[in-house]
């Protein structure tokens, strides 16, 4: 489902080169659940951006559901993201002027799909059946992240990327979000790639890939 080979990312600052990711290679099977862990600054967010086609590598390749991202132009990559990828961020990133239901509907409406029924179904699925008319500011952090999960799953993505999705939540609420991700992974077969620095949460994934200084230093899948 997701394969990266010899991925390298370097940034230039003045006349110095900063290698943020160095020769990263792994494959995640369809329906897999992998956690990417490592200290702050180890390259986790950069790696997620490359895997999701938001950013381009300096060297190496990413294949997502059979397509090589580097062979696609900007428009084609954007289309692929809309069709196949969901995102969840640490900071929820809901649209503040839209209700919970409207936030979940946005990705579907962008694709020209009627969205009301699916939005209601997903809000119920994340335990927010009665909160659809509430605005993000009227919801707790954990509730906002559940809306963000419902939104990310609305288009039935093949791969869901989550970057520190529990980073702004207390431990118990964060664990609830991971429970929900595990359930959605199981029920919908969505491939999950979770970035977290929380080792307890990472242990919920079926596989852990550990980064340090831009390299894979451990991978529970070998
Ligand atoms: P993590 O998510 O593991 O904390 P990041 O992927 O955000 O790590 O960052 C890895 C390293 O890359 C850090 O040293 C960061 O400062 C550097 N970095 C990230 N983005 C850029 C950029 N656009 N330009 C220069 N350096 C960057
Ligand atoms: Mg990060």
PDB file of C-alpha atoms and ligand atoms in Angstrom, residues 11-12 18 20 38-47 163-164 195 211, ligand 1:
ATOM      1  CA  UNK A  11      17.678  21.262   3.418  1.00  0.00           C
ATOM      2  CA  UNK A  12      20.233  23.877   2.578  1.00  0.00           C
ATOM      3  CA  UNK A  18      21.197  19.585   6.655  1.00  0.00           C
ATOM      4  CA  UNK A  20      16.892  15.494   7.794  1.00  0.00           C
ATOM      5  CA  UNK A  38      11.443   9.026  17.645  1.00  0.00           C
ATOM      6  CA  UNK A  39      12.614  12.108  19.499  1.00  0.00           C
ATOM      7  CA  UNK A  40      11.639  15.624  18.520  1.00  0.00           C
ATOM      8  CA  UNK A  41      13.576  16.700  15.455  1.00  0.00           C
ATOM      9  CA  UNK A  42      14.253  13.128  14.272  1.00  0.00           C
ATOM     10  CA  UNK A  43      12.366  13.717  11.007  1.00  0.00           C
ATOM     11  CA  UNK A  44       8.922  12.192  11.700  1.00  0.00           C
ATOM     12  CA  UNK A  45       6.835  15.063  10.334  1.00  0.00           C
ATOM     13  CA  UNK A  46       9.130  15.456   7.336  1.00  0.00           C
ATOM     14  CA  UNK A  47       8.768  11.742   6.583  1.00  0.00           C
ATOM     15  CA  UNK A 163       0.873  13.436  13.110  1.00  0.00           C
ATOM     16  CA  UNK A 164       0.898  13.485  16.926  1.00  0.00           C
ATOM     17  CA  UNK A 195       3.430   9.563  14.285  1.00  0.00           C
ATOM     18  CA  UNK A 211      13.695   7.148  13.749  1.00  0.00           C
TER      19      UNK A 211
HETATM   20  P1  LIG B   1       9.941  15.691  14.133  1.00  0.00           P
HETATM   21  O1  LIG B   1       8.567  15.736  13.519  1.00  0.00           O
HETATM   22  O2  LIG B   1      10.470  14.312  14.346  1.00  0.00           O
HETATM   23  O3  LIG B   1      10.018  16.485  15.388  1.00  0.00           O
HETATM   24  P2  LIG B   1      10.700  17.248  11.814  1.00  0.00           P
HETATM   25  O4  LIG B   1      10.493  16.348  10.641  1.00  0.00           O
HETATM   26  O5  LIG B   1       9.685  18.284  12.062  1.00  0.00           O
HETATM   27  O6  LIG B   1      10.963  16.353  13.108  1.00  0.00           O
HETATM   28  O7  LIG B   1      12.103  17.980  11.657  1.00  0.00           O
HETATM   29  C1  LIG B   1      13.325  17.276  11.456  1.00  0.00           C
HETATM   30  C2  LIG B   1      14.457  18.262  11.276  1.00  0.00           C
HETATM   31  O8  LIG B   1      14.296  18.958  10.034  1.00  0.00           O
HETATM   32  C3  LIG B   1      14.545  19.341  12.344  1.00  0.00           C
HETATM   33  O9  LIG B   1      15.890  19.544  12.627  1.00  0.00           O
HETATM   34  C4  LIG B   1      13.936  20.550  11.660  1.00  0.00           C
HETATM   35  O10 LIG B   1      14.463  21.722  12.177  1.00  0.00           O
HETATM   36  C5  LIG B   1      14.356  20.350  10.233  1.00  0.00           C
HETATM   37  N1  LIG B   1      13.433  20.980   9.246  1.00  0.00           N
HETATM   38  C6  LIG B   1      12.119  20.660   9.080  1.00  0.00           C
HETATM   39  N2  LIG B   1      11.575  21.399   8.092  1.00  0.00           N
HETATM   40  C7  LIG B   1      12.570  22.210   7.637  1.00  0.00           C
HETATM   41  C8  LIG B   1      12.649  23.235   6.613  1.00  0.00           C
HETATM   42  N3  LIG B   1      11.600  23.549   5.858  1.00  0.00           N
HETATM   43  N4  LIG B   1      13.848  23.829   6.425  1.00  0.00           N
HETATM   44  C9  LIG B   1      14.931  23.505   7.169  1.00  0.00           C
HETATM   45  N5  LIG B   1      14.926  22.568   8.141  1.00  0.00           N
HETATM   46  C10 LIG B   1      13.766  21.923   8.377  1.00  0.00           C
END
